[in-house]
C-alpha cells in the first residue's frame, strides 16, 4: 500500500518570522519519496509558506483520508491566539493580532488525524515558539492526538531580531538522504545527537511512541477502508451506547463516539446523517455550557455546515437549514460570512422544488 507524505513549512513574512522554515524543503525534497514515507512507493504533497489555513486543512484532510501510512513533516513557528490562548502554526500572513484568522490551529491536526488507525500516522516536527507560547507549552504540552507517533522538538525563541534555522529537520533530512529510513525512534535519536554535537539541543523534546493497535478505532478504520461502512457504524454505535450509559450523553467519551459516527457517515457518503449528527454534537456541547468559540464547538458547526452543502436531497437540506442557521448565529466560526452563506443557500433552496 503506497504511503503518503505531507511536507509543511510555514512562517510569517517580515519581522514576525522566528525561523526560516522553507529552507528545509529542498533538503527534504532531495530524499526519495519512498524513504520519506517508509513505504515501497509514496505520494508527496509539499506546502511551502501557505497563505490560508483552509488551504492547509484541505491538504491535511486529503492526506488523512489516504489508506496507507502517513508521515507529516512540519517545520515552522507556534503562536497563541489572543482570544483563546491556543497554539497555532503561524502562516505567511500571520501577525500577533491576527493569529486566530490567519494561522493554522494546532488542534486541527488532532481532529483531522483522529480516525486513522494506531500506528498509521507519524508527525515529525521542528517548531519554534515565541516567548508567550514557549511559557504556555511548559505547562500545557502540545497535543498531537493519541493515535499518532510524534518525534521532534519545540525550540525557544531565538535571540532578538534573529531568525533561527530548522536544524532538527535538516538533520532528519540529511540522515534520510542516505536512502535508508531507520526506525523512527532511532532516526529521532540520531538527529538529536547531531544537534547535541553542535550545541543546539535545547528545547522541548517530542518523542511519543505510537500506541499498539487493539483499540476499537483500528477495527473501525479497517472496516471503512474495506468499504464495510455499516459494520463500522454499528461498532461505533456500541461504543457510543456504552459511553452514554457509563458517563452520560454530554461526556467527552460519549461525544467522541458521536463525532466518530458523524465522520463515518461522511465516509459512507451520507451527508444528511453526518450533518444531523454534527448538529446534535454542537447542540449538546453548547447546552453543556461550552463556549461558542471552543474548538470542539466550532469544529462541530463547521463540519455540519460542510456536510449540509453536500446534501443532494433539497427537501432534506431545507429541513436542516434553519437549525444550521440558528447554530451559525451563535457559532460564527473563523470564516467570515459563514452565517450569510447559510442564509443565502437556504433562500435558494426555498425557491426550488
Short mmCIF file of C-alpha atoms in Angstrom, two decimals:
data_model
loop_
_atom_site.label_atom_id
_atom_site.label_comp_id
_atom_site.label_asym_id
_atom_site.label_seq_id
_atom_site.Cartn_x
_atom_site.Cartn_y
_atom_site.Cartn_z
CA UNK A 1 0.00 0.00 0.00
CA UNK A 2 1.55 3.36 -1.01
CA UNK A 3 2.44 5.83 1.70
CA UNK A 4 1.58 9.50 1.84
CA UNK A 5 3.91 12.30 2.88
CA UNK A 6 2.87 15.86 3.68
CA UNK A 7 5.72 18.38 3.84
CA UNK A 8 4.57 21.59 5.51
CA UNK A 9 6.91 24.52 6.09
CA UNK A 10 5.41 27.81 7.23
CA UNK A 11 6.46 31.05 8.87
CA UNK A 12 5.28 34.66 8.73
CA UNK A 13 6.69 37.10 6.22
CA UNK A 14 8.52 40.06 7.71
CA UNK A 15 9.74 40.94 11.17
CA UNK A 16 7.49 38.40 12.92
CA UNK A 17 9.46 35.50 11.41
CA UNK A 18 11.30 33.37 14.01
CA UNK A 19 12.52 30.55 11.77
CA UNK A 20 13.46 30.15 8.11
CA UNK A 21 11.08 27.21 7.78
CA UNK A 22 11.05 26.87 3.99
CA UNK A 23 14.85 26.45 3.89
CA UNK A 24 14.42 22.80 4.86
CA UNK A 25 12.20 21.89 1.93
CA UNK A 26 14.97 21.50 -0.71
CA UNK A 27 16.77 19.09 1.63
CA UNK A 28 13.62 17.07 2.28
CA UNK A 29 12.69 17.14 -1.41
CA UNK A 30 16.04 15.51 -2.22
CA UNK A 31 15.01 12.43 -0.22
CA UNK A 32 13.34 9.70 -2.31
CA UNK A 33 9.58 9.67 -1.60
CA UNK A 34 9.60 6.02 -0.54
CA UNK A 35 12.28 6.79 2.06
CA UNK A 36 10.32 9.76 3.40
CA UNK A 37 7.25 7.54 3.75
CA UNK A 38 8.90 4.34 4.90
CA UNK A 39 6.95 2.51 2.19
CA UNK A 40 7.66 0.92 -1.20
CA UNK A 41 6.01 3.83 -3.01
CA UNK A 42 4.67 7.17 -1.84
CA UNK A 43 2.80 10.30 -2.82
CA UNK A 44 4.37 13.54 -1.61
CA UNK A 45 2.47 16.80 -1.09
CA UNK A 46 4.52 19.93 -0.41
CA UNK A 47 3.17 23.12 1.17
CA UNK A 48 5.72 25.94 1.22
CA UNK A 49 4.71 29.06 3.15
CA UNK A 50 0.96 28.63 2.57
CA UNK A 51 -1.20 31.74 2.92
CA UNK A 52 -4.55 30.37 4.10
CA UNK A 53 -5.36 27.95 6.96
CA UNK A 54 -8.21 26.48 4.92
CA UNK A 55 -5.76 25.52 2.15
CA UNK A 56 -3.64 23.65 4.70
CA UNK A 57 -6.75 22.00 6.11
CA UNK A 58 -7.81 20.79 2.66
CA UNK A 59 -4.42 19.15 2.03
CA UNK A 60 -4.25 17.66 5.52
CA UNK A 61 -7.77 16.25 5.19
CA UNK A 62 -6.92 14.62 1.87
CA UNK A 63 -3.74 13.14 3.31
CA UNK A 64 -5.61 11.83 6.36
CA UNK A 65 -8.09 10.05 4.07
CA UNK A 66 -5.33 8.07 2.32
CA UNK A 67 -5.41 4.41 3.40
CA UNK A 68 -1.66 3.75 3.69
CA UNK A 69 0.92 5.04 6.18
CA UNK A 70 1.05 8.81 6.56
CA UNK A 71 4.08 10.87 7.59
CA UNK A 72 3.62 14.58 8.22
CA UNK A 73 6.76 16.73 8.39
CA UNK A 74 6.02 20.16 9.92
CA UNK A 75 8.54 22.99 10.21
CA UNK A 76 7.52 26.41 11.49
CA UNK A 77 6.64 28.54 14.46
CA UNK A 78 3.94 28.40 17.10
CA UNK A 79 1.93 31.36 18.37
CA UNK A 80 -1.06 31.70 20.68
CA UNK A 81 -4.27 33.40 19.62
CA UNK A 82 -5.17 36.25 21.95
CA UNK A 83 -8.77 35.14 22.40
CA UNK A 84 -8.42 31.51 23.50
CA UNK A 85 -4.67 31.17 24.00
CA UNK A 86 -4.50 28.05 21.87
CA UNK A 87 -1.35 27.13 19.89
CA UNK A 88 -1.44 27.84 16.15
CA UNK A 89 1.05 27.20 13.37
CA UNK A 90 1.82 30.66 12.01
CA UNK A 91 1.40 31.06 8.24
CA UNK A 92 2.75 33.65 5.83
CA UNK A 93 0.24 36.39 6.70
CA UNK A 94 0.14 35.75 10.45
CA UNK A 95 0.76 38.61 12.89
CA UNK A 96 0.29 38.50 16.69
CA UNK A 97 -3.06 40.29 16.30
CA UNK A 98 -4.42 38.01 13.55
CA UNK A 99 -3.39 34.54 14.75
CA UNK A 100 -6.97 33.31 15.11
CA UNK A 101 -7.82 34.09 11.48
CA UNK A 102 -4.55 33.71 9.58
CA UNK A 103 -2.75 30.83 11.36
CA UNK A 104 -3.48 27.10 11.39
CA UNK A 105 -4.98 25.93 14.72
CA UNK A 106 -2.79 23.15 16.07
CA UNK A 107 -5.80 21.19 17.29
CA UNK A 108 -6.87 20.74 13.65
CA UNK A 109 -4.03 18.23 13.29
CA UNK A 110 -5.53 16.18 16.12
CA UNK A 111 -9.07 16.50 14.74
CA UNK A 112 -8.22 15.50 11.18
CA UNK A 113 -6.00 12.55 12.13
CA UNK A 114 -8.11 11.08 14.94
CA UNK A 115 -9.85 8.38 12.89
CA UNK A 116 -6.64 6.96 11.49
CA UNK A 117 -5.62 3.58 12.88
CA UNK A 118 -2.98 3.44 15.63
CA UNK A 119 0.42 3.02 14.04
CA UNK A 120 -0.59 4.52 10.70
CA UNK A 121 0.45 8.13 11.31
CA UNK A 122 3.72 9.82 12.26
CA UNK A 123 4.40 13.50 12.81
CA UNK A 124 7.99 14.77 12.57
CA UNK A 125 8.14 18.30 13.97
CA UNK A 126 10.68 21.09 14.14
CA UNK A 127 8.89 24.02 15.75
CA UNK A 128 9.99 27.33 17.25
CA UNK A 129 7.81 29.18 19.73
CA UNK A 130 7.58 32.86 20.53
CA UNK A 131 8.13 33.86 24.17
CA UNK A 132 4.46 33.73 25.14
CA UNK A 133 3.87 30.34 23.54
CA UNK A 134 7.08 28.96 24.99
CA UNK A 135 5.87 29.73 28.52
CA UNK A 136 2.47 28.22 27.72
CA UNK A 137 3.96 24.95 26.44
CA UNK A 138 5.97 24.46 29.60
CA UNK A 139 2.73 23.71 31.45
CA UNK A 140 0.41 22.63 28.59
CA UNK A 141 2.13 20.11 26.28
CA UNK A 142 1.38 20.18 22.58
CA UNK A 143 -1.49 17.75 21.85
CA UNK A 144 -0.92 15.84 18.60
CA UNK A 145 -3.56 13.13 19.09
CA UNK A 146 -3.47 9.84 20.95
CA UNK A 147 -3.08 7.54 17.93
CA UNK A 148 -0.09 9.27 16.36
CA UNK A 149 3.64 8.80 16.81
CA UNK A 150 5.36 12.16 17.31
CA UNK A 151 9.08 12.95 17.07
CA UNK A 152 10.88 16.28 17.05
CA UNK A 153 11.37 19.35 19.16
CA UNK A 154 9.94 22.73 20.10
CA UNK A 155 12.70 25.32 20.39
CA UNK A 156 12.53 28.53 22.44
CA UNK A 157 12.50 31.87 20.61
CA UNK A 158 15.81 32.86 19.03
CA UNK A 159 17.66 35.96 20.11
CA UNK A 160 16.33 39.41 19.39
CA UNK A 161 15.89 40.04 15.65
CA UNK A 162 17.43 36.65 14.88
CA UNK A 163 15.90 34.11 12.51
CA UNK A 164 16.52 30.51 13.54
CA UNK A 165 17.40 27.59 11.26
CA UNK A 166 15.34 24.35 11.45
CA UNK A 167 18.39 22.32 12.40
CA UNK A 168 16.48 19.30 13.74
CA UNK A 169 14.55 18.82 10.50
CA UNK A 170 17.66 19.38 8.42
CA UNK A 171 19.41 16.69 10.45
CA UNK A 172 16.49 14.31 9.83
CA UNK A 173 16.56 15.06 6.09
CA UNK A 174 20.33 14.63 5.89
CA UNK A 175 20.10 11.20 7.53
CA UNK A 176 17.29 10.17 5.18
CA UNK A 177 19.23 11.30 2.11
CA UNK A 178 21.39 8.21 2.60
CA UNK A 179 18.47 6.30 1.11
CA UNK A 180 17.63 4.41 4.31
CA UNK A 181 14.95 5.24 6.86
CA UNK A 182 15.86 3.75 10.24
CA UNK A 183 13.13 3.04 12.81
CA UNK A 184 11.66 6.40 13.73
CA UNK A 185 12.84 6.38 17.33
CA UNK A 186 16.36 5.69 16.08
CA UNK A 187 16.05 8.41 13.42
CA UNK A 188 14.98 10.87 16.11
CA UNK A 189 17.88 9.90 18.38
CA UNK A 190 20.39 10.26 15.53
CA UNK A 191 19.06 13.70 14.61
CA UNK A 192 19.03 14.81 18.24
CA UNK A 193 22.58 13.53 18.62
CA UNK A 194 23.70 15.73 15.73
CA UNK A 195 22.10 18.76 17.38
CA UNK A 196 23.73 17.94 20.70
CA UNK A 197 27.09 17.62 18.98
CA UNK A 198 26.63 21.10 17.53
CA UNK A 199 25.50 22.53 20.87
CA UNK A 200 21.93 23.12 19.63
CA UNK A 201 19.97 20.54 21.61
CA UNK A 202 17.89 22.98 23.67
CA UNK A 203 14.12 22.99 23.80
CA UNK A 204 11.27 20.58 24.45
CA UNK A 205 11.91 17.08 23.09
CA UNK A 206 8.92 15.42 21.40
CA UNK A 207 9.11 11.62 21.36
CA UNK A 208 5.74 9.91 21.70
CA UNK A 209 5.52 6.31 20.55
CA UNK A 210 2.52 5.00 18.68
CA UNK A 211 0.04 3.10 20.87
CA UNK A 212 -0.33 -0.54 19.98
CA UNK A 213 -3.17 -1.43 17.67
CA UNK A 214 -6.02 -3.06 19.55
CA UNK A 215 -8.46 -0.33 20.48
CA UNK A 216 -11.78 -0.14 18.57
CA UNK A 217 -10.55 2.69 16.32
CA UNK A 218 -8.27 0.26 14.49
CA UNK A 219 -11.16 -2.13 13.74
CA UNK A 220 -13.40 0.75 12.66
CA UNK A 221 -10.74 2.16 10.34
CA UNK A 222 -10.15 -1.26 8.79
CA UNK A 223 -13.88 -1.66 8.15
CA UNK A 224 -14.10 1.77 6.48
CA UNK A 225 -11.10 1.06 4.27
CA UNK A 226 -12.72 -2.21 3.19
CA UNK A 227 -16.00 -0.46 2.35
CA UNK A 228 -17.88 -2.08 5.27
CA UNK A 229 -19.48 1.19 6.36
CA UNK A 230 -22.50 -0.29 8.14
CA UNK A 231 -20.23 -2.57 10.17
CA UNK A 232 -18.02 0.38 11.14
CA UNK A 233 -21.02 2.43 12.27
CA UNK A 234 -22.50 -0.47 14.22
CA UNK A 235 -19.24 -0.91 16.11
CA UNK A 236 -19.01 2.81 16.87
CA UNK A 237 -22.68 2.83 17.94
CA UNK A 238 -21.99 0.12 20.53
CA UNK A 239 -19.12 2.12 21.98
CA UNK A 240 -21.24 5.27 21.97
CA UNK A 241 -24.08 3.50 23.80
CA UNK A 242 -21.66 2.16 26.42
CA UNK A 243 -20.16 5.64 26.89
CA UNK A 244 -23.60 7.20 27.33
CA UNK A 245 -24.59 4.56 29.88
CA UNK A 246 -21.34 4.90 31.82
CA UNK A 247 -20.52 8.59 31.58
CA UNK A 248 -23.67 10.39 30.36
CA UNK A 249 -24.68 11.82 26.95
CA UNK A 250 -22.72 15.07 27.35
CA UNK A 251 -19.50 13.38 28.48
CA UNK A 252 -16.31 13.64 26.46
CA UNK A 253 -16.42 9.88 25.90
CA UNK A 254 -19.97 9.87 24.50
CA UNK A 255 -19.39 12.96 22.35
CA UNK A 256 -16.20 11.44 20.97
CA UNK A 257 -18.14 8.45 19.66
CA UNK A 258 -20.89 10.68 18.29
CA UNK A 259 -18.19 12.56 16.36
CA UNK A 260 -16.73 9.30 15.11
CA UNK A 261 -20.17 8.30 13.79
CA UNK A 262 -20.55 11.69 12.09
CA UNK A 263 -17.24 11.09 10.29
CA UNK A 264 -18.27 7.54 9.41
CA UNK A 265 -21.46 8.85 7.81
CA UNK A 266 -19.32 11.23 5.76
CA UNK A 267 -17.06 8.37 4.62
CA UNK A 268 -20.17 6.39 3.66
CA UNK A 269 -21.40 9.29 1.53
CA UNK A 270 -24.40 10.01 3.78
CA UNK A 271 -24.08 13.78 4.09
CA UNK A 272 -27.52 14.18 5.67
CA UNK A 273 -26.79 11.79 8.55
CA UNK A 274 -23.37 13.34 9.04
CA UNK A 275 -24.85 16.84 9.15
CA UNK A 276 -27.58 15.80 11.61
CA UNK A 277 -25.02 14.18 13.89
CA UNK A 278 -22.69 17.18 13.87
CA UNK A 279 -25.64 19.50 14.62
CA UNK A 280 -26.56 17.29 17.57
CA UNK A 281 -22.97 17.26 18.83
CA UNK A 282 -22.74 21.05 18.63
CA UNK A 283 -26.09 21.47 20.39
CA UNK A 284 -25.07 19.10 23.17
CA UNK A 285 -21.77 20.88 23.72
CA UNK A 286 -23.43 24.29 23.87
CA UNK A 287 -26.15 23.02 26.21
CA UNK A 288 -23.44 21.65 28.49
CA UNK A 289 -22.03 25.15 28.84
CA UNK A 290 -19.15 25.02 26.35
CA UNK A 291 -18.31 28.38 24.81
CA UNK A 292 -19.38 29.17 21.22
CA UNK A 293 -15.72 29.68 20.29
CA UNK A 294 -14.47 26.48 21.96
CA UNK A 295 -12.52 24.44 19.38
CA UNK A 296 -14.80 21.39 19.63
CA UNK A 297 -17.94 23.53 19.22
CA UNK A 298 -16.54 25.42 16.23
CA UNK A 299 -15.38 22.16 14.64
CA UNK A 300 -18.82 20.57 15.02
CA UNK A 301 -20.64 23.52 13.44
CA UNK A 302 -18.07 23.87 10.65
CA UNK A 303 -18.45 20.19 9.78
CA UNK A 304 -22.23 20.34 9.93
CA UNK A 305 -22.06 23.32 7.54
CA UNK A 306 -19.71 21.47 5.19
CA UNK A 307 -21.89 18.34 5.10
CA UNK A 308 -25.08 20.37 4.67
CA UNK A 309 -23.65 21.74 1.45
CA UNK A 310 -23.27 18.19 0.15
CA UNK A 311 -26.88 17.06 0.76
CA UNK A 312 -28.39 16.35 -2.65
CA UNK A 313 -32.00 15.95 -1.49
CA UNK A 314 -33.25 19.54 -1.47
CA UNK A 315 -36.13 18.77 0.90
CA UNK A 316 -33.71 17.35 3.46
CA UNK A 317 -31.40 20.31 3.04
CA UNK A 318 -34.34 22.71 3.55
CA UNK A 319 -35.29 20.81 6.69
CA UNK A 320 -31.84 21.07 8.25
CA UNK A 321 -31.07 24.61 7.05
CA UNK A 322 -32.87 26.56 9.82
CA UNK A 323 -31.17 24.54 12.57
CA UNK A 324 -27.78 25.18 10.97
CA UNK A 325 -28.58 28.90 10.55
CA UNK A 326 -29.56 29.14 14.23
CA UNK A 327 -26.29 27.48 15.26
CA UNK A 328 -24.27 29.67 12.89
CA UNK A 329 -25.80 32.71 14.56
CA UNK A 330 -24.36 31.52 17.86
CA UNK A 331 -21.14 30.00 16.47
CA UNK A 332 -19.90 32.16 13.57
CA UNK A 333 -16.58 30.31 13.37
CA UNK A 334 -13.40 31.54 11.77
CA UNK A 335 -14.59 32.01 8.18
CA UNK A 336 -16.08 35.42 7.58
CA UNK A 337 -19.61 35.34 6.18
CA UNK A 338 -20.47 31.76 7.18
CA UNK A 339 -23.92 32.71 8.53
CA UNK A 340 -24.68 34.76 5.40
CA UNK A 341 -23.72 31.77 3.26
CA UNK A 342 -26.22 29.53 5.06
CA UNK A 343 -28.97 32.14 4.78
CA UNK A 344 -28.39 32.66 1.04
CA UNK A 345 -28.32 28.92 0.36
CA UNK A 346 -31.49 28.44 2.39
CA UNK A 347 -33.31 31.17 0.46
CA UNK A 348 -32.26 29.49 -2.79
CA UNK A 349 -33.50 26.11 -1.59
CA UNK A 350 -36.86 27.56 -0.55
CA UNK A 351 -37.47 28.80 -4.10
CA UNK A 352 -36.64 25.42 -5.65
CA UNK A 353 -38.81 22.37 -5.95
#
